[in-house]
Structures are given as structure tokens and as C-alpha cells.
Amino acid sequence: MKLLVTGGAGFIGSNFIRHILSRRGYQVVNFDLLTYAGNLRNLAGLGAGDDYHFIRGDIASRQQVAGALDPGIDAIVHFAAESHVDRSILDASAFVRTNVLGTQNLLEAARRNGVSRFIHVSTDEVYGSLPGGGEFTEDSPLAPNSPYAASKAAADLLARAYHRTYGLGVVTTRCGNNYGPYQFPEKLIPLMVSNALDDEPLPLYGDGLYTRDWIHVLDHCRALEAILLKGREGAVYNIGAHGERTNLEVARRILGILGKSEDLISFVADRPAHDRRYAVDSSRLRLELGWSPRISFEEGLDETVRWYRDHPQWVDGVRSGDYRHYYRMVYGNRDRTLSSL
Ligand code: NAD
Ligand code: DAU
């Protein structure tokens, strides 16, 4: 099966490409713009001999997408996105361009070129914040709170409309928070690990009691493979591993694994419109496709923390230059940054 994977140089996309190429019978074209989040070092070691080919391009460019969509493509697995909530709060325009216009451009190209399957990788953040108990099902209303989540919800609706209107073979997935190797350290877990390794403060927003539903990236990739092969066209599948933890619990556990003091934890100004809680019901995926997660949060976090500790060159490479600038903007004087919004 020949796949066009968009955003394959990012965190989940690169893990997905490594996973799928370890299975038999796949060829991958990785189409990625290489924004600040795209990093070909995430795919080091892969080459043409591995049924792998890279094209640098923008999903929002009609010409560039047309150039990548050769007639042999059987399916598109669409990861490419602006993915970080805090960046969307600073400036939403790139989010609308890539996540909304880029997705529409890709859907249109798929339809015109007769691509039979389109896996649209979305997020549980489109559902908004969960009060109290319960979990998001695929029927929960869309209530996005950040510009990032709103742009993803818009893309989900376009994907739905392309299925309903043109019969495009779209399947949409909504996963909880991923963690694992190759994640850009603007996200909670790699940020906390890399700061702790340098004995720098671990900035927790608000009271630190916000919860996220964590899943190891390889469990997400295995779910996507099952959905690619057997998911129902037009359906939405939630993906979750019952990994709910508060951010404070996560920070404490990272410090424990590294043998560092909890004094490094620093409570800072909250994120505007910060969703209090996410939790995902993935029984549709489990019952229909037989998927279940294999990696417990404790085991996965342990291994992930060790991965960052053991790959200092990768960490240093992504924390240079632009990252330092971003870090100063968001954390330099967090109260002032937020009050000036
Ligand atoms: P990421 O930020 O690590 O990677 C995004 C990739 O997309 C990068 O390689 C970047 O270069 C590429 N890209 C950005 N704009 C592009 C454009 N215009 N054209 C082509 N490529 C472009 O993101 P991630 O965390 O790997 O997330 C991948 C997808 O999964 C996103 O759609 C995200 O919404 C979704 N998702 C992420 C999580 C999570 O916890 N990280 C959870 C659920 C869903
Ligand atoms: O739920 C899926 C989503 O998970 C994906 O769609 C997004 O692409 C991905 O970025 C992630 O969004 P979050 O906003 O949940 O992830 P983030 O790592 O930014 O934050 C996780 C939690 O940690 C959240 O409650 C905010 C908090 N946080 C985050 C950072 C970066 C802190 O307390 N301090 C921090 O420095």
C-alpha cells in the first residue's frame, strides 16, 4: 500500500512512518514543509531503500500537493498541522492557513485524483473541556476553546463534508495527549524533562491540577494503522488509553525518575481558556477494530524520560535559536506576556 503521509517529519508523523515501515507491504511518501516543528533527524537512518521518499512541500499549496500526489497513492494519512495551543494564542493565522485551508486543499486534491482513503488525524481538543466525570464520545458536541482547537474542528467539519458531499473515503481520528520520543519540547512532557535535566524550573500553569488523557505515541500509531486498514468510511474514532493524570502528577513523576528535587516545580500564570480536563472513550475503536493500548503510562513515561536523557544531541538541536526566542516570549515574564494579549 502506497501512503502519502503529511507532516511526517513531526513528532507523531515520524513515529508513524517508523512504525509503518517496520511492517510489511507499505511504501511512504513523506510530504512536509519542515516548519520549526519538522525535523528530518526524527527520521535519521531511513532512505529510498526502505520504501521511503521525502518531499518538502506545503499542504496549502495546490501546485506542491499536486506534484506529490502521484497516481499510485492509495491513501493519505494527514498529520500536518500547526499543533501547539500556546503558539495559537500568540498568533492564530498560521493555524487557520495550515489546519483549515491546508486540509481543504488536501481533501480537494484527494478527490480530484481519485485517492480512495483519507485518514484525517484530529484531536480530542475539538470537544472542549470536560466538567467532572465522564468521557468524550464521538457524539460529544464540538466546543473548541483555543484557536488551535477551533482550527482543528473546522478541518474536521470540512473532512466530514467531503465525505458526505463527494463520497471521499474519509475517516477522522481524535486522540488524546501523546508522549514518547521525538516530541518537540514546547509540549509539557519533553519541556519538563529537558528543563529538569538542566536543573531549570518546571513551569506549571495555574494550580497544576488540569488533567490530560495520556497515550504513548506507538499505541496511537498502532490505532492509526488499524483505522487505515479497517476503519469505516465517514466514521470518527476516538483514541485513548485511560491515561488521565494531573499535570502536577506528571511533573512530580518526571522529577522522581530523574532523581531531582520537587523544588524545581514553579507555578506560573495560567493559559487563557485553559481546558480543565480531557478524557477519551475509545470503545468504538476497541469493539469494532479490536485495538487496545499496550503501554502503561508508568512504563511509557519511564522509557520516554530515559530517551530524552540519552539523546542530548537531539534535544540540544531542537532547543537552539528559535526555541530560545519562543521560550522567552512565553515564559520570560509569563504574567506580562498574558496580560498583554
Ligand atoms: P508536530 O507539530 O510535531 O508536527 C507537525 C508537522 O507538520 C511538522 O513536521 C511540520 O513541519 C508539518 N507541517 C506544518 N505545517 C505544514 C504545512 N503547511 N505543510 C506541510 N507540512 C506542515 O505535530 P504532532 O504533535 O506530531 O501532531 C500531528 C497531528 O496530530 C496534528 O494534526 C495534531 O493536531 C494531531 N494530534 C496531536 C496530538 C499530540 O498530543 N501531539 C494529539 C492528538 C492529535
Ligand atoms: O489533547 C490532544 C492535544 O494535546 C493535541 O491536539 C495538541 O496538538 C497537543 O499539543 C496537546 O495539547 P495540550 O495543550 O493538552 O498540550 P501541552 O503539552 O501544551 O499541555 C499539556 C498540559 O500541560 C496542559 O494542561 C497545559 C499544561 N502545561 C503545558 C506547558 C507547555 C503547563 O502546565 N506548563 C507548560 O509549560
Tab-separated table of C-alpha atoms and ligand atoms in Angstrom:
chain	number	residue	atom	x	y	z
A	1	MET	CA	0.000	0.000	0.000
A	2	LYS	CA	1.446	3.376	-1.003
A	3	LEU	CA	0.817	6.173	1.509
A	4	LEU	CA	1.196	9.926	1.277
A	5	VAL	CA	1.946	10.957	4.867
A	6	THR	CA	1.681	14.683	5.528
A	7	GLY	CA	3.617	16.132	8.462
A	8	GLY	CA	5.799	13.028	8.625
A	9	ALA	CA	8.789	14.952	9.972
A	10	GLY	CA	6.932	15.981	13.122
A	11	PHE	CA	6.503	14.063	16.360
A	12	ILE	CA	3.620	11.668	15.640
A	13	GLY	CA	4.171	11.554	11.878
A	14	SER	CA	7.797	10.417	12.233
A	15	ASN	CA	6.843	7.759	14.792
A	16	PHE	CA	4.078	6.616	12.433
A	17	ILE	CA	6.474	6.350	9.467
A	18	ARG	CA	8.971	4.335	11.507
A	19	HIS	CA	6.156	2.091	12.724
A	20	ILE	CA	4.516	1.514	9.343
A	21	LEU	CA	7.830	0.824	7.575
A	22	SER	CA	8.589	-1.823	10.198
A	23	ARG	CA	5.516	-3.677	8.897
A	24	ARG	CA	5.377	-5.438	5.526
A	25	GLY	CA	3.919	-4.035	2.334
A	26	TYR	CA	3.990	-0.260	2.765
A	27	GLN	CA	5.643	2.491	0.753
A	28	VAL	CA	5.701	6.012	2.183
A	29	VAL	CA	5.961	9.449	0.600
A	30	ASN	CA	6.523	11.943	3.404
A	31	PHE	CA	5.235	15.412	2.449
A	32	ASP	CA	6.301	18.028	4.988
A	33	LEU	CA	7.043	21.747	4.924
A	34	LEU	CA	9.711	21.457	7.651
A	35	THR	CA	8.400	24.267	9.831
A	36	TYR	CA	10.063	24.797	13.226
A	37	ALA	CA	8.358	21.524	14.310
A	38	GLY	CA	9.517	19.431	11.356
A	39	ASN	CA	12.864	17.719	11.806
A	40	LEU	CA	14.415	15.240	9.399
A	41	ARG	CA	16.614	13.988	12.232
A	42	ASN	CA	13.444	12.307	13.552
A	43	LEU	CA	13.751	10.006	10.541
A	44	ALA	CA	17.514	9.510	10.569
A	45	GLY	CA	18.527	6.218	9.016
A	46	LEU	CA	15.578	5.926	6.614
A	47	GLY	CA	16.260	6.125	2.876
A	48	ALA	CA	14.904	5.160	-0.536
A	49	GLY	CA	15.927	1.539	0.040
A	50	ASP	CA	13.390	1.470	2.872
A	51	ASP	CA	10.458	2.276	0.533
A	52	TYR	CA	10.637	5.820	1.838
A	53	HIS	CA	10.757	9.102	-0.065
A	54	PHE	CA	10.715	12.681	1.244
A	55	ILE	CA	9.201	15.724	-0.497
A	56	ARG	CA	9.422	19.165	1.043
A	57	GLY	CA	6.137	20.968	0.442
A	58	ASP	CA	3.233	22.940	1.816
A	59	ILE	CA	-0.225	21.354	2.148
A	60	ALA	CA	-1.732	24.789	1.468
A	61	SER	CA	-0.079	24.952	-1.980
A	62	ARG	CA	-2.228	23.483	-4.746
A	63	GLN	CA	0.775	23.041	-7.052
A	64	GLN	CA	3.016	21.404	-4.484
A	65	VAL	CA	0.330	18.960	-3.372
A	66	ALA	CA	-0.474	18.094	-6.998
A	67	GLY	CA	3.225	17.376	-7.582
A	68	ALA	CA	3.314	14.923	-4.667
A	69	LEU	CA	0.066	13.066	-5.399
A	70	ASP	CA	1.261	10.530	-7.946
A	71	PRO	CA	-1.366	8.153	-9.335
A	72	GLY	CA	-0.056	5.254	-7.287
A	73	ILE	CA	-1.059	6.770	-3.914
A	74	ASP	CA	-3.619	4.501	-2.213
A	75	ALA	CA	-4.216	6.567	0.923
A	76	ILE	CA	-3.354	9.856	2.585
A	77	VAL	CA	-2.556	9.910	6.293
A	78	HIS	CA	-2.845	13.560	7.227
A	79	PHE	CA	-0.836	14.709	10.261
A	80	ALA	CA	0.483	18.080	9.010
A	81	ALA	CA	-0.677	20.883	11.264
A	82	GLU	CA	0.305	23.729	13.491
A	83	SER	CA	-0.098	21.785	16.729
A	84	HIS	CA	0.735	23.902	19.782
A	85	VAL	CA	-2.004	25.682	21.760
A	86	ASP	CA	0.273	28.373	23.259
A	87	ARG	CA	1.523	29.383	19.801
A	88	SER	CA	-2.071	29.625	18.576
A	89	ILE	CA	-2.794	32.033	21.434
A	90	LEU	CA	0.146	34.235	20.378
A	91	ASP	CA	-0.905	34.234	16.700
A	92	ALA	CA	-3.685	32.155	15.160
A	93	SER	CA	-3.063	32.967	11.490
A	94	ALA	CA	-0.705	30.077	10.639
A	95	PHE	CA	-3.220	27.733	12.297
A	96	VAL	CA	-6.022	28.827	10.010
A	97	ARG	CA	-3.772	28.696	6.961
A	98	THR	CA	-2.359	25.214	7.540
A	99	ASN	CA	-5.026	23.444	9.562
A	100	VAL	CA	-8.085	24.795	7.748
A	101	LEU	CA	-7.012	25.922	4.261
A	102	GLY	CA	-4.266	23.285	4.010
A	103	THR	CA	-6.653	20.484	4.951
A	104	GLN	CA	-9.263	21.692	2.461
A	105	ASN	CA	-6.602	21.863	-0.257
A	106	LEU	CA	-5.535	18.309	0.504
A	107	LEU	CA	-9.116	16.992	0.578
A	108	GLU	CA	-9.774	18.636	-2.775
A	109	ALA	CA	-6.603	17.171	-4.304
A	110	ALA	CA	-7.529	13.718	-2.961
A	111	ARG	CA	-10.987	13.962	-4.515
A	112	ARG	CA	-9.705	15.163	-7.884
A	113	ASN	CA	-7.036	12.465	-8.034
A	114	GLY	CA	-9.300	9.602	-7.034
A	115	VAL	CA	-7.476	8.790	-3.785
A	116	SER	CA	-9.707	6.221	-2.135
A	117	ARG	CA	-8.791	6.675	1.522
A	118	PHE	CA	-8.085	9.783	3.620
A	119	ILE	CA	-7.180	9.407	7.314
A	120	HIS	CA	-7.709	12.775	8.936
A	121	VAL	CA	-5.725	12.898	12.192
A	122	SER	CA	-7.567	15.128	14.627
A	123	THR	CA	-7.649	15.647	18.372
A	124	ASP	CA	-9.841	15.340	21.465
A	125	GLU	CA	-9.376	19.106	21.954
A	126	VAL	CA	-12.185	19.740	19.450
A	127	TYR	CA	-14.638	18.643	22.172
A	128	GLY	CA	-13.537	21.392	24.572
A	129	SER	CA	-13.259	20.899	28.333
A	130	LEU	CA	-14.912	18.077	30.330
A	131	PRO	CA	-16.507	19.114	33.577
A	132	GLY	CA	-16.387	16.499	36.383
A	133	GLY	CA	-16.651	12.824	35.421
A	134	GLY	CA	-17.411	11.123	32.122
A	135	GLU	CA	-15.511	10.852	28.865
A	136	PHE	CA	-15.790	12.316	25.376
A	137	THR	CA	-17.562	10.021	22.925
A	138	GLU	CA	-17.607	10.544	19.177
A	139	ASP	CA	-21.074	12.080	19.634
A	140	SER	CA	-19.945	14.739	22.114
A	141	PRO	CA	-20.575	18.221	20.708
A	142	LEU	CA	-17.650	20.154	19.237
A	143	ALA	CA	-16.816	23.057	21.570
A	144	PRO	CA	-13.228	24.137	20.872
A	145	ASN	CA	-11.751	26.781	23.179
A	146	SER	CA	-8.320	27.665	21.745
A	147	PRO	CA	-7.593	28.938	18.233
A	148	TYR	CA	-5.676	25.670	17.669
A	149	ALA	CA	-8.690	23.553	18.669
A	150	ALA	CA	-11.034	25.744	16.607
A	151	SER	CA	-8.862	25.296	13.520
A	152	LYS	CA	-8.830	21.511	14.013
A	153	ALA	CA	-12.624	21.456	14.493
A	154	ALA	CA	-13.019	23.428	11.258
A	155	ALA	CA	-10.832	20.864	9.469
A	156	ASP	CA	-12.914	18.020	10.935
A	157	LEU	CA	-16.082	19.589	9.550
A	158	LEU	CA	-14.504	20.014	6.117
A	159	ALA	CA	-13.384	16.374	6.187
A	160	ARG	CA	-16.929	15.326	7.105
A	161	ALA	CA	-18.375	17.478	4.323
A	162	TYR	CA	-16.005	15.999	1.711
A	163	HIS	CA	-17.215	12.547	2.665
A	164	ARG	CA	-20.898	13.490	2.650
A	165	THR	CA	-20.806	15.661	-0.478
A	166	TYR	CA	-18.298	13.881	-2.709
A	167	GLY	CA	-18.083	10.408	-1.188
A	168	LEU	CA	-14.378	10.804	-0.396
A	169	GLY	CA	-13.231	7.888	1.799
A	170	VAL	CA	-12.510	9.988	4.878
A	171	VAL	CA	-12.010	8.528	8.357
A	172	THR	CA	-11.397	11.001	11.206
A	173	THR	CA	-9.469	10.143	14.374
A	174	ARG	CA	-9.466	12.052	17.674
A	175	CYS	CA	-6.686	11.128	20.036
A	176	GLY	CA	-5.715	12.383	23.497
A	177	ASN	CA	-2.307	13.749	24.519
A	178	ASN	CA	0.609	11.809	23.053
A	179	TYR	CA	4.033	11.368	24.608
A	180	GLY	CA	7.153	9.493	23.526
A	181	PRO	CA	10.411	10.062	21.627
A	182	TYR	CA	10.924	12.917	19.096
A	183	GLN	CA	8.351	15.303	20.608
A	184	PHE	CA	9.242	18.975	20.272
A	185	PRO	CA	9.998	20.397	23.755
A	186	GLU	CA	7.311	23.077	23.643
A	187	LYS	CA	4.890	20.349	24.823
A	188	LEU	CA	4.508	19.527	28.520
A	189	ILE	CA	6.452	16.261	28.896
A	190	PRO	CA	9.591	16.971	26.813
A	191	LEU	CA	9.662	20.535	28.178
A	192	MET	CA	9.584	19.269	31.759
A	193	VAL	CA	12.180	16.571	31.088
A	194	SER	CA	14.635	18.841	29.289
A	195	ASN	CA	14.274	21.593	31.900
A	196	ALA	CA	14.749	19.095	34.737
A	197	LEU	CA	17.874	17.697	33.066
A	198	ASP	CA	19.302	21.255	33.076
A	199	ASP	CA	18.074	21.980	36.644
A	200	GLU	CA	15.820	24.717	35.260
A	201	PRO	CA	12.335	25.448	36.723
A	202	LEU	CA	9.367	23.341	35.561
A	203	PRO	CA	6.611	25.893	34.783
A	204	LEU	CA	3.157	24.590	35.690
A	205	TYR	CA	0.213	26.684	34.524
A	206	GLY	CA	-2.325	27.743	37.153
A	207	ASP	CA	-2.808	25.293	40.020
A	208	GLY	CA	-1.239	22.382	38.078
A	209	LEU	CA	-4.397	20.307	38.585
A	210	TYR	CA	-5.504	20.339	34.949
A	211	THR	CA	-5.745	16.776	33.627
A	212	ARG	CA	-4.840	15.287	30.287
A	213	ASP	CA	-5.518	11.769	28.974
A	214	TRP	CA	-2.051	10.492	28.030
A	215	ILE	CA	-1.290	7.826	25.423
A	216	HIS	CA	2.059	6.558	24.194
A	217	VAL	CA	2.688	7.618	20.601
A	218	LEU	CA	3.243	3.996	19.480
A	219	ASP	CA	-0.198	2.993	20.766
A	220	HIS	CA	-1.589	5.914	18.728
A	221	CYS	CA	0.351	4.724	15.649
A	222	ARG	CA	-0.959	1.164	16.020
A	223	ALA	CA	-4.510	2.535	16.285
A	224	LEU	CA	-3.978	4.575	13.107
A	225	GLU	CA	-2.769	1.504	11.236
A	226	ALA	CA	-5.912	-0.423	12.286
A	227	ILE	CA	-8.079	2.518	11.194
A	228	LEU	CA	-6.212	2.830	7.893
A	229	LEU	CA	-6.887	-0.826	7.114
A	230	LYS	CA	-10.339	-1.373	8.595
A	231	GLY	CA	-11.913	1.921	9.725
A	232	ARG	CA	-15.380	2.686	8.377
A	233	GLU	CA	-15.552	5.486	5.796
A	234	GLY	CA	-17.265	8.570	7.200
A	235	ALA	CA	-16.732	7.427	10.810
A	236	VAL	CA	-14.938	9.203	13.651
A	237	TYR	CA	-12.800	7.128	16.043
A	238	ASN	CA	-11.658	8.394	19.431
A	239	ILE	CA	-8.263	7.053	20.521
A	240	GLY	CA	-7.415	6.897	24.223
A	241	ALA	CA	-5.641	4.735	26.772
A	242	HIS	CA	-7.325	5.769	30.056
A	243	GLY	CA	-4.175	7.653	30.985
A	244	GLU	CA	-5.667	10.564	32.946
A	245	ARG	CA	-3.125	12.379	35.130
A	246	THR	CA	-2.876	15.907	36.514
A	247	ASN	CA	0.000	17.982	35.191
A	248	LEU	CA	1.366	18.146	38.731
A	249	GLU	CA	1.435	14.330	38.953
A	250	VAL	CA	3.287	14.193	35.613
A	251	ALA	CA	5.873	16.776	36.708
A	252	ARG	CA	6.458	15.018	40.033
A	253	ARG	CA	6.896	11.665	38.352
A	254	ILE	CA	9.440	13.056	35.872
A	255	LEU	CA	11.439	14.578	38.734
A	256	GLY	CA	11.245	11.258	40.582
A	257	ILE	CA	12.559	9.303	37.575
A	258	LEU	CA	15.464	11.746	37.201
A	259	GLY	CA	16.160	11.905	40.946
A	260	LYS	CA	15.622	15.690	41.012
A	261	SER	CA	14.066	17.857	43.719
A	262	GLU	CA	10.387	18.887	43.569
A	263	ASP	CA	11.615	22.404	44.401
A	264	LEU	CA	12.140	22.778	40.641
A	265	ILE	CA	8.342	22.995	40.190
A	266	SER	CA	7.252	26.587	39.609
A	267	PHE	CA	3.586	27.632	39.370
A	268	VAL	CA	3.167	30.321	36.708
A	269	ALA	CA	0.328	32.340	35.192
A	270	ASP	CA	-2.373	30.215	33.613
A	271	ARG	CA	-3.057	29.678	29.902
A	272	PRO	CA	-6.136	31.675	28.765
A	273	ALA	CA	-9.215	29.463	28.190
A	274	HIS	CA	-7.227	26.527	29.597
A	275	ASP	CA	-9.316	23.335	29.273
A	276	ARG	CA	-9.612	21.769	32.710
A	277	ARG	CA	-9.911	18.142	31.740
A	278	TYR	CA	-9.859	15.770	28.760
A	279	ALA	CA	-10.799	12.065	28.860
A	280	VAL	CA	-11.498	9.906	25.843
A	281	ASP	CA	-13.907	6.983	25.422
A	282	SER	CA	-12.412	4.797	22.695
A	283	SER	CA	-14.810	1.854	22.928
A	284	ARG	CA	-15.833	2.210	19.261
A	285	LEU	CA	-12.223	1.625	18.190
A	286	ARG	CA	-11.762	-1.212	20.684
A	287	LEU	CA	-15.012	-3.030	19.819
A	288	GLU	CA	-15.048	-2.522	16.029
A	289	LEU	CA	-11.363	-2.865	15.228
A	290	GLY	CA	-10.009	-4.854	18.158
A	291	TRP	CA	-7.379	-2.271	19.116
A	292	SER	CA	-6.203	-1.807	22.681
A	293	PRO	CA	-3.228	0.097	24.087
A	294	ARG	CA	-0.156	-1.911	25.105
A	295	ILE	CA	1.949	0.619	27.026
A	296	SER	CA	1.043	1.727	30.561
A	297	PHE	CA	1.678	5.371	31.413
A	298	GLU	CA	4.212	4.495	34.117
A	299	GLU	CA	6.258	2.204	31.857
A	300	GLY	CA	5.974	4.565	28.861
A	301	LEU	CA	6.937	7.669	30.812
A	302	ASP	CA	9.930	5.931	32.343
A	303	GLU	CA	11.190	4.882	28.925
A	304	THR	CA	10.433	8.329	27.410
A	305	VAL	CA	12.329	10.219	30.116
A	306	ARG	CA	15.319	7.935	29.565
A	307	TRP	CA	15.090	8.511	25.805
A	308	TYR	CA	15.453	12.305	26.234
A	309	ARG	CA	18.242	11.833	28.779
A	310	ASP	CA	20.091	9.513	26.374
A	311	HIS	CA	19.682	11.752	23.282
A	312	PRO	CA	21.262	15.060	24.358
A	313	GLN	CA	22.286	15.926	20.777
A	314	TRP	CA	18.694	15.651	19.545
A	315	VAL	CA	17.475	17.747	22.500
A	316	ASP	CA	20.188	20.412	22.057
A	317	GLY	CA	19.483	20.560	18.312
A	318	VAL	CA	15.805	21.427	18.766
A	319	ARG	CA	16.298	23.762	21.745
A	320	SER	CA	18.646	26.141	19.948
A	321	GLY	CA	17.938	29.516	18.256
A	322	ASP	CA	14.231	29.922	17.572
A	323	TYR	CA	13.232	27.771	20.533
A	324	ARG	CA	15.096	30.058	22.937
A	325	HIS	CA	13.249	33.031	21.451
A	326	TYR	CA	9.891	31.240	21.748
A	327	TYR	CA	10.685	30.224	25.338
A	328	ARG	CA	11.466	33.822	26.360
A	329	MET	CA	8.222	35.023	24.701
A	330	VAL	CA	6.010	32.532	26.529
A	331	TYR	CA	7.835	32.093	29.832
A	332	GLY	CA	10.204	35.093	30.142
A	333	ASN	CA	7.679	37.084	32.067
A	334	ARG	CA	4.599	34.950	31.906
A	335	ASP	CA	2.333	37.421	33.717
A	336	ARG	CA	3.276	40.239	31.353
A	337	THR	CA	3.006	38.022	28.251
A	338	LEU	CA	-0.531	37.034	29.155
A	339	SER	CA	-1.813	40.387	30.307
A	340	SER	CA	-0.614	41.969	27.059
A	341	LEU	CA	-2.790	39.617	24.961
B	1	NAD	P1	4.123	18.444	15.239
B	1	NAD	O1	3.948	19.904	15.472
B	1	NAD	O2	5.176	17.706	15.977
B	1	NAD	O3	4.374	18.169	13.680
B	1	NAD	C1	3.655	18.831	12.675
B	1	NAD	C2	4.363	18.563	11.349
B	1	NAD	O4	3.593	19.178	10.303
B	1	NAD	C3	5.770	19.143	11.262
B	1	NAD	O5	6.656	18.198	10.722
B	1	NAD	C4	5.610	20.346	10.338
B	1	NAD	O6	6.783	20.639	9.599
B	1	NAD	C5	4.480	19.879	9.436
B	1	NAD	N1	3.744	20.995	8.828
B	1	NAD	C6	3.264	22.107	9.464
B	1	NAD	N2	2.675	22.924	8.562
B	1	NAD	C7	2.756	22.300	7.355
B	1	NAD	C8	2.312	22.637	6.055
B	1	NAD	N3	1.666	23.791	5.803
B	1	NAD	N4	2.548	21.763	5.051
B	1	NAD	C9	3.202	20.606	5.279
B	1	NAD	N5	3.676	20.242	6.498
B	1	NAD	C10	3.446	21.081	7.520
B	1	NAD	O7	2.689	17.803	15.495
B	1	NAD	P2	2.311	16.404	16.172
B	1	NAD	O8	2.266	16.592	17.631
B	1	NAD	O9	3.124	15.342	15.568
B	1	NAD	O10	0.781	16.279	15.672
B	1	NAD	C11	0.489	15.675	14.423
B	1	NAD	C12	-1.013	15.710	14.200
B	1	NAD	O11	-1.666	15.000	15.253
B	1	NAD	C13	-1.616	17.123	14.217
B	1	NAD	O12	-2.612	17.170	13.220
B	1	NAD	C14	-2.231	17.256	15.600
B	1	NAD	O13	-3.331	18.128	15.571
B	1	NAD	C15	-2.647	15.817	15.872
B	1	NAD	N6	-2.683	15.427	17.284
B	1	NAD	C16	-1.608	15.640	18.102
B	1	NAD	C17	-1.640	15.188	19.422
B	1	NAD	C18	-0.456	15.390	20.358
B	1	NAD	O14	-0.575	15.083	21.546
B	1	NAD	N7	0.699	15.849	19.900
B	1	NAD	C19	-2.772	14.534	19.908
B	1	NAD	C20	-3.873	14.355	19.051
B	1	NAD	C21	-3.809	14.783	17.736
B	2	DAU	O1	-5.281	16.572	23.602
B	2	DAU	C1	-4.561	16.485	22.405
B	2	DAU	C2	-3.706	17.718	22.235
B	2	DAU	O2	-2.650	17.600	23.185
B	2	DAU	C3	-3.156	17.886	20.831
B	2	DAU	O3	-4.213	18.116	19.946
B	2	DAU	C4	-2.171	19.051	20.760
B	2	DAU	O4	-1.561	19.099	19.474
B	2	DAU	C5	-1.091	18.855	21.810
B	2	DAU	O5	-0.248	19.976	21.815
B	2	DAU	C6	-1.720	18.645	23.186
B	2	DAU	O6	-2.361	19.870	23.641
B	2	DAU	P1	-2.217	20.364	25.178
B	2	DAU	O7	-2.466	21.804	25.202
B	2	DAU	O8	-3.010	19.492	26.066
B	2	DAU	O9	-0.656	20.000	25.393
B	2	DAU	P2	0.524	20.782	26.127
B	2	DAU	O10	1.669	19.833	26.176
B	2	DAU	O11	0.758	22.123	25.574
B	2	DAU	O12	-0.058	20.955	27.606
B	2	DAU	C7	-0.449	19.832	28.377
B	2	DAU	C8	-0.958	20.370	29.714
B	2	DAU	O13	0.145	20.921	30.442
B	2	DAU	C9	-1.968	21.493	29.596
B	2	DAU	O14	-2.889	21.405	30.672
B	2	DAU	C10	-1.133	22.762	29.752
B	2	DAU	C11	-0.064	22.318	30.719
B	2	DAU	N1	1.256	22.969	30.582
B	2	DAU	C12	1.850	22.966	29.357
B	2	DAU	C13	3.075	23.554	29.179
B	2	DAU	C14	3.728	23.571	27.815
B	2	DAU	C15	1.877	23.517	31.687
B	2	DAU	O15	1.344	23.494	32.814
B	2	DAU	N2	3.104	24.097	31.512
B	2	DAU	C16	3.728	24.147	30.302
B	2	DAU	O16	4.845	24.722	30.213
